[in-house]
Coordinates of C-alpha atoms in Angstrom, one line a residue:
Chain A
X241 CA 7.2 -17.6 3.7
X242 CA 9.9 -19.4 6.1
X243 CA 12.1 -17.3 7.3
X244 CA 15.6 -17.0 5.5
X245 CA 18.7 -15.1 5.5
X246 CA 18.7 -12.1 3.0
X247 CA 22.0 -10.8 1.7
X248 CA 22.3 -8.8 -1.2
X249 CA 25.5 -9.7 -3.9
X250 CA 27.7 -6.8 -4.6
X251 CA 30.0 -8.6 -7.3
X252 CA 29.6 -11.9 -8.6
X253 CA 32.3 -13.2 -5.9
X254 CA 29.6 -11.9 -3.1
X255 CA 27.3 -14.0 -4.9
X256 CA 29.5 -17.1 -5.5
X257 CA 30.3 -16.6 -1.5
X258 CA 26.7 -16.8 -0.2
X259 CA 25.8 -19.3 -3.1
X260 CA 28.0 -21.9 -0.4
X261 CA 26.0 -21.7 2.0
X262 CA 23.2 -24.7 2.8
X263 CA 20.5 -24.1 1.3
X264 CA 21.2 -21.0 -0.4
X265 CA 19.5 -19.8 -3.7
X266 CA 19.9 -16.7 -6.0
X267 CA 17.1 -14.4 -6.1
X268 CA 16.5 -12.4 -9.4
X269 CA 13.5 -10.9 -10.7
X270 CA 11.6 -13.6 -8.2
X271 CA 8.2 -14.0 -10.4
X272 CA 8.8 -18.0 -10.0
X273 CA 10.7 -18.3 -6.6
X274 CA 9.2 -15.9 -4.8
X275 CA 5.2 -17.8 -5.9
X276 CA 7.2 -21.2 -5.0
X277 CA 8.6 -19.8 -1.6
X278 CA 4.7 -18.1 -0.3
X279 CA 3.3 -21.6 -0.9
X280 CA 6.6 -23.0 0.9
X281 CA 7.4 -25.1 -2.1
X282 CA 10.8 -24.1 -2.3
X283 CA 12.0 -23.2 1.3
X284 CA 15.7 -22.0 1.1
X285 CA 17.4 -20.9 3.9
X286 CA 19.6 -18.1 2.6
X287 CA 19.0 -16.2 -0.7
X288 CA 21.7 -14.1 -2.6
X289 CA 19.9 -11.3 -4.1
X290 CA 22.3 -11.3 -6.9
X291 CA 20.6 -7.8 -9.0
X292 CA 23.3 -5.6 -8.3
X293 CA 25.8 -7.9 -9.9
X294 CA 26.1 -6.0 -13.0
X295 CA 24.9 -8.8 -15.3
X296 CA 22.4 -7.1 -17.2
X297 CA 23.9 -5.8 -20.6
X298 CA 22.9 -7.1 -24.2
X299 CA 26.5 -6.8 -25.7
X300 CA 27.5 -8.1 -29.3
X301 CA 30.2 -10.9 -29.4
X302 CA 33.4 -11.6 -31.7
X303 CA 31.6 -13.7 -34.2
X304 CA 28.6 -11.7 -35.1
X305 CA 26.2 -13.4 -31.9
X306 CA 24.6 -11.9 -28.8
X307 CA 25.5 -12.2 -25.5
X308 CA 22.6 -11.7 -23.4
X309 CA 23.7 -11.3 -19.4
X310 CA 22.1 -13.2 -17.2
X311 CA 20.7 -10.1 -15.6
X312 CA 19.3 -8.8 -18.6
X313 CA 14.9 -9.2 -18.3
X314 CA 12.8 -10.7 -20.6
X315 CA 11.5 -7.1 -21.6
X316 CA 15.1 -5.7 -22.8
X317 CA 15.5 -8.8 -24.5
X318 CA 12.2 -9.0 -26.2
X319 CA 12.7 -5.5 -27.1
X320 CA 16.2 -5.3 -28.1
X321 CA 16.8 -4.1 -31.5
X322 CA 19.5 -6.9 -32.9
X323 CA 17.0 -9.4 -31.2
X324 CA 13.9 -8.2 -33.0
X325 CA 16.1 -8.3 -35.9
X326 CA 18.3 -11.3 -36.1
X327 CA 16.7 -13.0 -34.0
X328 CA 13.0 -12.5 -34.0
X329 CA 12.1 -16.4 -33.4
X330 CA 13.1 -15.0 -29.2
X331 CA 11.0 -12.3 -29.5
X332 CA 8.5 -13.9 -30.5
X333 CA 8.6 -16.8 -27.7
X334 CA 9.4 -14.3 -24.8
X335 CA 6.5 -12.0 -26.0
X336 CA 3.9 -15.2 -25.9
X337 CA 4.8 -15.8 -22.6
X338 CA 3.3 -14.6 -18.8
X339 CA 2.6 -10.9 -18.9
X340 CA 4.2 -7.4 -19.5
X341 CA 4.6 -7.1 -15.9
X342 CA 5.9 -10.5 -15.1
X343 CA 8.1 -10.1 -18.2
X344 CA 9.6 -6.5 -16.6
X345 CA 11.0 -8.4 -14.0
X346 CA 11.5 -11.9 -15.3
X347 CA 15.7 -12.5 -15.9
X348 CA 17.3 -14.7 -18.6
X349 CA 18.9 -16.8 -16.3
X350 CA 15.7 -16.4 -14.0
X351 CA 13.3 -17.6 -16.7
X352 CA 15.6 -20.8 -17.8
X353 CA 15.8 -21.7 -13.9
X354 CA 11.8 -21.4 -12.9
X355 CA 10.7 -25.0 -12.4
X356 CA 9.4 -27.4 -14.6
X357 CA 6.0 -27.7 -12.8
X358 CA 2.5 -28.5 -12.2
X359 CA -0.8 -28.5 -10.0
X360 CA 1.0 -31.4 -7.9
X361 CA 4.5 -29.6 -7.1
X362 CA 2.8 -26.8 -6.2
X363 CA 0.5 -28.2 -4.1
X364 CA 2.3 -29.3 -0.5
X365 CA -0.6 -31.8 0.7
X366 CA -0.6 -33.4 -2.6
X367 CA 2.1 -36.3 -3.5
X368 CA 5.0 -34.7 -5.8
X369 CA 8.0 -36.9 -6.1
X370 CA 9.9 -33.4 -7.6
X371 CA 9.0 -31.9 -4.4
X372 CA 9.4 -34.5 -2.0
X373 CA 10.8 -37.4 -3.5
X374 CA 9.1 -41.0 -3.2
X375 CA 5.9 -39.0 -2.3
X376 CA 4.3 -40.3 -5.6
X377 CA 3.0 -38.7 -8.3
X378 CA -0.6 -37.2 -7.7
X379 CA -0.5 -36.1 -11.8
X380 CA -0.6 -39.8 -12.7
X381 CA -3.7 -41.2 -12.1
X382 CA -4.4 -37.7 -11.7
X383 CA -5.3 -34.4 -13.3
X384 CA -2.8 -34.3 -16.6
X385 CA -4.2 -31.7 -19.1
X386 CA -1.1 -29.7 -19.1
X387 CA 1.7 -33.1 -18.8
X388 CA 4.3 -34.2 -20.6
X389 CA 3.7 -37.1 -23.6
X390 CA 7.5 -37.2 -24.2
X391 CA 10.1 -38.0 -22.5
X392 CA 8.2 -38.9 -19.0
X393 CA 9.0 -41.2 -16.1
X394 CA 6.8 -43.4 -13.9
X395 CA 8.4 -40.5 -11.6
X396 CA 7.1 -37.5 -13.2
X397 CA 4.9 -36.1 -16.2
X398 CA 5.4 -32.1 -15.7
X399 CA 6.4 -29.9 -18.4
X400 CA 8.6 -27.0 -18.4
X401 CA 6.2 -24.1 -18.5
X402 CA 9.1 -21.5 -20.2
X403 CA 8.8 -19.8 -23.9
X404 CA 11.9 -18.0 -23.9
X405 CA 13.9 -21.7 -24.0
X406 CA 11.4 -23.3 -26.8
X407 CA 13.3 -20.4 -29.0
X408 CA 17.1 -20.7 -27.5
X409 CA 17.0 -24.5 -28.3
X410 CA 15.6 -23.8 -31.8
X411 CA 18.6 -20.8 -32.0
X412 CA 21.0 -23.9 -30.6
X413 CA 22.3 -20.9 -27.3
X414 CA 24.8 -21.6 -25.3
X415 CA 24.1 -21.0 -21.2
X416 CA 27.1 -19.5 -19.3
X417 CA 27.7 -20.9 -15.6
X418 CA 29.8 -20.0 -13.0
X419 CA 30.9 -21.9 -10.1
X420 CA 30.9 -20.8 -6.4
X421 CA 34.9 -21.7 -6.3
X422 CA 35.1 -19.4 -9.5
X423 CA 35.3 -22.0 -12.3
X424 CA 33.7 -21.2 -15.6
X425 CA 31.4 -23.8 -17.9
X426 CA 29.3 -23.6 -20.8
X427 CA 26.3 -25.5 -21.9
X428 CA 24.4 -25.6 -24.8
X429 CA 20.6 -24.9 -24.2
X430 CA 19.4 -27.8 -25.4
X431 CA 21.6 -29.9 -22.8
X432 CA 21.0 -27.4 -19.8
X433 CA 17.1 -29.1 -18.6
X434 CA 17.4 -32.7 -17.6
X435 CA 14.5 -35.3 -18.6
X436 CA 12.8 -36.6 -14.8
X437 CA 14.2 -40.2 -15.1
X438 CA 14.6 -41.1 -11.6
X439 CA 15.6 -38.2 -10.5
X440 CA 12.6 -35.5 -11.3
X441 CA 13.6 -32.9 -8.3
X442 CA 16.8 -32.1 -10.8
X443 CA 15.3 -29.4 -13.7
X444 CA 18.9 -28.7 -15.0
X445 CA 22.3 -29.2 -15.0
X446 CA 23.3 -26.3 -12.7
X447 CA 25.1 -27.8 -9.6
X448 CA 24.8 -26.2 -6.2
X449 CA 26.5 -23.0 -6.7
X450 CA 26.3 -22.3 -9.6
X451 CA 25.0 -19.0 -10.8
X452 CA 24.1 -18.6 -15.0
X453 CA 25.8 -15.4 -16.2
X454 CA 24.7 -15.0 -19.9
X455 CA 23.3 -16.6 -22.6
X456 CA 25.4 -16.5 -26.4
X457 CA 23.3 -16.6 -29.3
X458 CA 25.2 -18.2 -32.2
X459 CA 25.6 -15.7 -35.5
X460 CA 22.3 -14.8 -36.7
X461 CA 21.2 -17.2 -39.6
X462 CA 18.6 -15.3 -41.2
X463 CA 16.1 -17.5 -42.6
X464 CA 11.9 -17.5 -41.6
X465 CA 11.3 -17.5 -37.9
X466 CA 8.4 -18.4 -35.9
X467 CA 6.5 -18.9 -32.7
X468 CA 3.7 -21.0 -32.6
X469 CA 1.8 -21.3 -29.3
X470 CA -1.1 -22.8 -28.6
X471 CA -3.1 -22.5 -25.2
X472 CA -6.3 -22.3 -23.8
X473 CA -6.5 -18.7 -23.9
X474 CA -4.9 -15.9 -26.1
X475 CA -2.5 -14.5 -23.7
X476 CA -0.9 -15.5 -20.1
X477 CA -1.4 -19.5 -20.2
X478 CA 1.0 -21.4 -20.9
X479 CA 1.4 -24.0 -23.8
X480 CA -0.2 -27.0 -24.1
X481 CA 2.2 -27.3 -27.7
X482 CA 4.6 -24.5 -29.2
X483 CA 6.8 -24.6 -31.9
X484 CA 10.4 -22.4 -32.4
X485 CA 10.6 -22.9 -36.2
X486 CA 13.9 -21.4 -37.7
X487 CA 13.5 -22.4 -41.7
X488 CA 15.2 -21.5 -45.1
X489 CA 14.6 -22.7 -48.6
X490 CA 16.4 -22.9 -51.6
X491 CA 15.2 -23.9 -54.8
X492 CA 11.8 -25.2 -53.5
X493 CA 13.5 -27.1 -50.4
X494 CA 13.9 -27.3 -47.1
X495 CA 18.0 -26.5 -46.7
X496 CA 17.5 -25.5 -42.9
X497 CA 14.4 -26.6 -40.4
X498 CA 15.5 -25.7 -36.7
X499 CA 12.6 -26.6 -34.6
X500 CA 12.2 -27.0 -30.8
X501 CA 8.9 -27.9 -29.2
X502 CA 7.4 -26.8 -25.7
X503 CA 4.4 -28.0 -23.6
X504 CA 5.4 -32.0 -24.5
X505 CA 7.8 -32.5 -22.0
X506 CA 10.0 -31.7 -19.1
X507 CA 11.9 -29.7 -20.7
X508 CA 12.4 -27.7 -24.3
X509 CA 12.2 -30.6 -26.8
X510 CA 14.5 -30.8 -30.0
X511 CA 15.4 -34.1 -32.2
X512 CA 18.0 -33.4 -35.0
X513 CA 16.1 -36.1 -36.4
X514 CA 13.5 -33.8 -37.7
X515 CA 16.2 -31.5 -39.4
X516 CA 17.6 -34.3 -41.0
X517 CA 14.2 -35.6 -42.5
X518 CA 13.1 -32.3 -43.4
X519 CA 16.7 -30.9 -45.3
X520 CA 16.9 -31.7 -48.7
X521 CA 13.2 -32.4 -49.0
X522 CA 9.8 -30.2 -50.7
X523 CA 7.2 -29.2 -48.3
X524 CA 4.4 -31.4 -48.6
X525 CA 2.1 -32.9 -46.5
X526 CA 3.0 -35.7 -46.6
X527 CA 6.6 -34.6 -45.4
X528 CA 5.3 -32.9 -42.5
X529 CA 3.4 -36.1 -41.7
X530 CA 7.3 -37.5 -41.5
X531 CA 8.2 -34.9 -39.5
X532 CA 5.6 -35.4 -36.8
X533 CA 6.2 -39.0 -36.9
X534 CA 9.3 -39.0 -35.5
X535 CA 8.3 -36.2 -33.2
X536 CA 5.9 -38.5 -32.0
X537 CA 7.4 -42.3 -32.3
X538 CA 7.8 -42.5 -28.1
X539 CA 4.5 -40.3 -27.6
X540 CA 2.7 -41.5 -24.5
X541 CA -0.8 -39.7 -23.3
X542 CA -1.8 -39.6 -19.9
X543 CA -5.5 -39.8 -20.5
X544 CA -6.6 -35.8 -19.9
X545 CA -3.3 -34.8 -22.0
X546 CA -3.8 -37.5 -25.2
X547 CA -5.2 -34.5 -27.4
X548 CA -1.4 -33.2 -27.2
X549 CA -0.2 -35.9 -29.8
X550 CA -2.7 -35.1 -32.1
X551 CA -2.3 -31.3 -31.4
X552 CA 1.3 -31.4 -31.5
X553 CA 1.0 -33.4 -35.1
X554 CA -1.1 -30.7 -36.2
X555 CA 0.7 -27.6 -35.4
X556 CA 3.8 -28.9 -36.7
X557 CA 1.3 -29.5 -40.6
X558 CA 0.5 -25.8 -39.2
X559 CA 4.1 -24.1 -39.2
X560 CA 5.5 -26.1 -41.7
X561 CA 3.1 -25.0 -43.9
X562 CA 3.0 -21.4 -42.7
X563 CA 6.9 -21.0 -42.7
X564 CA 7.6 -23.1 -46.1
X565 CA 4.9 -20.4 -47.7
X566 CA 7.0 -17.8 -46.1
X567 CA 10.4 -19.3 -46.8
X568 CA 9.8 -19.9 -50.8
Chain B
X270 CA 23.6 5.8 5.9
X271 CA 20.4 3.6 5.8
X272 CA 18.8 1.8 3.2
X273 CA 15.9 3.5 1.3
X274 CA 13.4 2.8 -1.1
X275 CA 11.5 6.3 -2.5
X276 CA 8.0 5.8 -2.6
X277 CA 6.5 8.2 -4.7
X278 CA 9.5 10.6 -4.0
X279 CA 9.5 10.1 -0.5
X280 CA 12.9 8.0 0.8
X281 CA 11.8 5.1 3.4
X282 CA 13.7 3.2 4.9
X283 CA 14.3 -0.7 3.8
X284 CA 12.2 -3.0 6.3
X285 CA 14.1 -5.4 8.3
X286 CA 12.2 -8.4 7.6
X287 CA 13.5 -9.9 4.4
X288 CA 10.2 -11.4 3.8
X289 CA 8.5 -8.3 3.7
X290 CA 7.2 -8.3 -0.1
X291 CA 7.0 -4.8 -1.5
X292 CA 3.0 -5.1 -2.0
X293 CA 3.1 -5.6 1.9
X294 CA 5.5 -3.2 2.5
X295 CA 3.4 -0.2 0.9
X296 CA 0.0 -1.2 2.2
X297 CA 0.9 -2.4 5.6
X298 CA 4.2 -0.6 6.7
X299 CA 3.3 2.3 5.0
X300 CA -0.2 2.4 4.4
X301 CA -0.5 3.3 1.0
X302 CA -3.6 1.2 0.9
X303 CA -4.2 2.1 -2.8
X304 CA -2.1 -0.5 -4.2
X305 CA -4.2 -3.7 -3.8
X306 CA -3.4 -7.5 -2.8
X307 CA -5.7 -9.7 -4.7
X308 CA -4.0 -13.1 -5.7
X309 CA -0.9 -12.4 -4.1
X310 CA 0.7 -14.7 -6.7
X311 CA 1.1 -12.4 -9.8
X312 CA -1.8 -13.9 -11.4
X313 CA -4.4 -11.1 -10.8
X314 CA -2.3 -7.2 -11.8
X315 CA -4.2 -5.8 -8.8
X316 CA -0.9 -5.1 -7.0
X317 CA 0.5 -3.7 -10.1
X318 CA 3.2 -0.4 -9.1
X319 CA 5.5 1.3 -11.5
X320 CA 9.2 0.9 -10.1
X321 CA 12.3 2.6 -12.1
X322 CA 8.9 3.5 -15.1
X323 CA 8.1 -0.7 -15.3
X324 CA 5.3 -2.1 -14.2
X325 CA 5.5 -4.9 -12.3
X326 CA 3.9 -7.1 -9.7
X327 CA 4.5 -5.2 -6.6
X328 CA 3.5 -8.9 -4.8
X329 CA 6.2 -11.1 -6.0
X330 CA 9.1 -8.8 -5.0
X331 CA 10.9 -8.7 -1.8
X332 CA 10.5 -4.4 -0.3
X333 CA 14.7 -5.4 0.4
X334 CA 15.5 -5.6 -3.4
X335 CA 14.5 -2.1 -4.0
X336 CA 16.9 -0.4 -2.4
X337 CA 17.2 2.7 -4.1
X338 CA 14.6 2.1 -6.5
X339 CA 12.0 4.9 -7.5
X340 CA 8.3 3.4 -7.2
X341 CA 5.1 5.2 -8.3
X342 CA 2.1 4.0 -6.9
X343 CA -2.0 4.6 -7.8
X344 CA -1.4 8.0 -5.1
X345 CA 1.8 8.9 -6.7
X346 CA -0.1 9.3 -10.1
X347 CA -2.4 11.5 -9.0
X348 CA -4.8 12.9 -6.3
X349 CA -8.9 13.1 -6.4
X350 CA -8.7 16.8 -7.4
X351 CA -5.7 16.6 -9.4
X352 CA -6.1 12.9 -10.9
X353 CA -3.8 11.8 -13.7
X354 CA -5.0 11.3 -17.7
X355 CA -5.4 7.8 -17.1
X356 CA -7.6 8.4 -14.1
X357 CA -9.5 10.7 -15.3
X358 CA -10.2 8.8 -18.1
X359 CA -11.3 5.7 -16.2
X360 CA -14.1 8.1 -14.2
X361 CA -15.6 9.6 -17.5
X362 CA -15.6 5.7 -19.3
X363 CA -16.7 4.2 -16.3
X364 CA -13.6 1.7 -16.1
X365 CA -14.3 -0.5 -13.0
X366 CA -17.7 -1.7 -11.1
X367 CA -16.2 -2.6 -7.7
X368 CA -12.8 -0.8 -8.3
X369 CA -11.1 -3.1 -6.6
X370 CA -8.5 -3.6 -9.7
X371 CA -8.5 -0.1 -10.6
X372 CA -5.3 1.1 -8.6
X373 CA -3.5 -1.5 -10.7
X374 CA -4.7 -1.6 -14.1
X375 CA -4.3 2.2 -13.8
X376 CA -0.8 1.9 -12.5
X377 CA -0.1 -0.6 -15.5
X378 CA -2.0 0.9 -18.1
X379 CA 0.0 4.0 -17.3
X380 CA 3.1 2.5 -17.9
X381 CA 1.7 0.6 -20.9
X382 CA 1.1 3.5 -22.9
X383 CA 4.7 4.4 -22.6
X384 CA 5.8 0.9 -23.8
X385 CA 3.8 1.9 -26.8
X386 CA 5.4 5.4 -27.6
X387 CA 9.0 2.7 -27.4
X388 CA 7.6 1.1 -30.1
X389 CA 8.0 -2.0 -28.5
X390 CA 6.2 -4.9 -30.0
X391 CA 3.7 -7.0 -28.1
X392 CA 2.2 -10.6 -29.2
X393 CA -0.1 -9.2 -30.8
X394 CA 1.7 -6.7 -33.0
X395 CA 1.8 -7.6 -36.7
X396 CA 5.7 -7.3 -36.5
X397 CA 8.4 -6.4 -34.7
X398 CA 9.4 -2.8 -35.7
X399 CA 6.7 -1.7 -37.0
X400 CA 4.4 1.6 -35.2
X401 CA 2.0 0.3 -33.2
X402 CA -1.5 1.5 -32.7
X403 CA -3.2 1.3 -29.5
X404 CA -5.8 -0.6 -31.1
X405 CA -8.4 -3.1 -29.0
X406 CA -6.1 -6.0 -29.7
X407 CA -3.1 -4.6 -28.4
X408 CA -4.4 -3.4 -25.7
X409 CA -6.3 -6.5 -24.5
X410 CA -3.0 -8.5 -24.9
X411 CA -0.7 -6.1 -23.1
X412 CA -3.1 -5.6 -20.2
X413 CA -3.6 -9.5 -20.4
X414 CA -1.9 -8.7 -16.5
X415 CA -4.5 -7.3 -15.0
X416 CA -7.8 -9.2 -14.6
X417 CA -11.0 -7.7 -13.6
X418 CA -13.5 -10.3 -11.9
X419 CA -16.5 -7.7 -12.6
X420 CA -15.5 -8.0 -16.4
X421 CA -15.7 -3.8 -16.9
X422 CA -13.4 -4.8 -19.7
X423 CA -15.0 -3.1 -22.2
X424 CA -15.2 0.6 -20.5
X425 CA -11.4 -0.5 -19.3
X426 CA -10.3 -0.2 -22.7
X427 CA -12.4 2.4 -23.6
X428 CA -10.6 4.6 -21.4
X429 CA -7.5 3.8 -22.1
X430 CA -7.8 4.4 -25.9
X431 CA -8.7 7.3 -25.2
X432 CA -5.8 8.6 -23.1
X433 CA -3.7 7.0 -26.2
X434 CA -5.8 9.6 -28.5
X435 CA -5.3 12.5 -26.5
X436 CA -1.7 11.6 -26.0
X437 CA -0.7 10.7 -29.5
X438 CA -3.3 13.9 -30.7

């Protein structure tokens, strides 16, 4: 590791403080920046240990949600009883993802802010145009098994490696951000990770500064939930395609299909166009079929990662099915 | 007052060097060799330590963001003539060929058992509040962590379930 400046965040105003310095990133649990800053990937100068901020607690809000402190780690989350029970679709995701001990430490905010990622960025002798930009991209013309087939640039095909996100945009969260000069902003999941476009080193909206403090979960809406992951092995890998399914049917219809998608792109993926083709329908195959057509319409392999369109076609038949069964 | 860190009940001081991880920190600074650096990059488990009763991976943590933290490591379980449950058990099943990954997928199947007794569900549980059994499955997913390149998978389980039986007997 380069050297840095430690300093350890009593209060959040500590943090905001040393968050205005050059260079300066918030350490949490570590599990992404902490690999990133051995392989000197990421190579801040000062880091705000921000753990003893007090921004753990699980806490109920006004209108029936959850308000999940930034703090809070993927374990207590996974684990916590309103979550298993009104929200079991997070559960789910943040149990199919990295491994008990990575999850112990892991933080909500943590796990939204690891970096979208892949061989290339993490890699310093190979081109990365996230890394260092207008290096090229090595993933290319490259090895691209894991890459994105939506929502690429010419700039860069990674995917955002995260679960626990695949299931807050299905659950339509809200991130809370503060600024270093003490302003407050909220964002809805499914805005907070940026596409690459020209700009691939941004992941997320968060400017310099700015520290998450919590994520809201909207009142719970019941319905069937599920995680579908696929990967390469049954446990610590991540996706090559998941699915966040939130579904409820009434009278042999679809009157609510909340899906977000992981593993396709560079960040969670969700297109109220699905919703919107699904609602009002019956399940059928050949509704699904809709469903992953317009999932699909822009899909664009890379070579090594074409089997993704077909696999991505197919789990969505897959969960569909499985949560229409469980649904009627 | 300084900054400590207890160590299996012991208070040591915090290291000066912010880049000091806490993997490096225990088998360096303090040489508490048992606690072993294998990837480095929380891939392998074989650094795996119990800090506040979690497991983690004591390689991709900084020794300065445990101040005041309680860690147990593999010679805070237990001692050759006084070994713990879980290390006994791995002698008798013959849990390791090398033993390299031992200290760690002891430490972390330790601390596994009690995410069990929680009831806290894992991906492989049927559902999310239900009992769970330390059956093969869940114990293959939940120590999914901790890789052992000799593949003594088999005897690794073996001993763990039966810890589970004695404890749950």
């Amino acid at each position: 590791m380069r050297p840095f400046q430690y300093d350890r965040a009593r209060t959040l105003t500590d943090a905001a403080q040393i968050m205005q310095g050059e260079d300066a990133m918030a350490i949490a649990g570590g599990t992404n920046l902490l690999d990133l800053m051995k392989l000197q990937v990421e190579t801040p100068r000062e880091l705000a240990d921000i753990n003893r901020v007090g921004l753990g607690e699980i806490a109920d809000t006004d209108d029936g949600g959850l308000r999940i402190g930034a703090l809070a780690t993927n374990t207590a989350t996974a684990v916590h009883p309103r979550v298993r029970a009104d929200y079991p679709v997070l559960s789910r995701a943040i149990l199919a993802g990295a491994t008990q001990q990575l999850r112990n430490k892991a933080t909500t905010g943590g796990n939204l802010c690891q970096r979208t990622r892949c061989f290339y960025f993490m890699n310093i002798d190979q081109p990365c145009n996230k890394r260092e930009p207008g290096s090229g991209c090595g993933a290319l013309d490259g090895i691209a098994k894991l890459h994105a087939v939506l929502g690429a640039s010419g700039e860069c095909i990674a995917t955002y490696p995260g679960d626990m996100a695949v299931a807050l945009s299905a659950l339509d969260a809200s991130v809370e951000i503060n600024g270093s000069d003490g302003t407050e902003r909220t964002v809805p999941v499914r805005d907070f990770h940026c596409l690459p476009g020209d700009t691939p080193w941004r992941d997320n909206v968060l400017e310099p500064g700015e520290i998450i403090t919590a994520v809201t979960l909207p009142a719970p809406v019941g319905g069937t939930q599920l995680y579908r992951k696929v990967r390469e092995r049954s446990s610590y890998a991540f996706a090559l395609v998941s699915i966040a399914a939130i579904v409820e049917m009434e009278d042999g219809v679809f009157t609510r299909a909340d899906l977000a998608f992981g593993g396709l792109a560079h960040k969670p993926w969700h297109d109220p166009r699905i919703a919107q083709a699904l609602v009002g329908n019956a399940p059928s195959a050949e509704l699904f079929d809709r469903a992953a057509d317009i999932l699909l319409e822009d899909a664009q392999g890379h070579g090594e990662n074409d089997f993704k369109i077909p696999l991505a076609r197919r789990t969505l038949h897959a969960v569909l099915e499985q949560a229409s069964e469980d649904a009627a | 007052m300084a900054e400590t860190i207890s160590i299996n009940g012991t208070a040591h001081p915090i290291p000066e060097d912010p880049r000091i991880t806490l993997l490096d920190f225990l088998r360096h600074d303090l040489r508490l060799t048992g606690t072993k650096k294998g990837c480095d990059h929380g891939q392998c488990g074989a650094c795996t330590v119990i800090v506040n009763g979690m497991r983690i991976n004591s390689c991709l943590t900084l020794a300065a963001m445990h101040e005041g933290d309680e860690v147990t490591t593999i010679e805070g379980l237990g001692t050759p003539d006084a070994p713990s449950p879980m290390q006994r058990a791995f002698l008798e099943n013959d849990g390791y060929q090398c033993g390299y990954c031992t200290p760690g997928q002891i430490c972390s199947a330790t601390a596994m058992l009690g995410e069990i007794a929680n009831g806290w569900p894992s991906d492989a549980s049927e559902t999310l509040d239900g009992d769970i059994e330390a059956t093969g499955d869940e114990i293959r997913e939940r120590m999914s962590g901790n890789l052992c390149r000799c593949g003594a998978y088999a005897n690794i389980v073996a001993a763990i379930r039966d810890v589970a039986a004695e404890e749950s007997a």
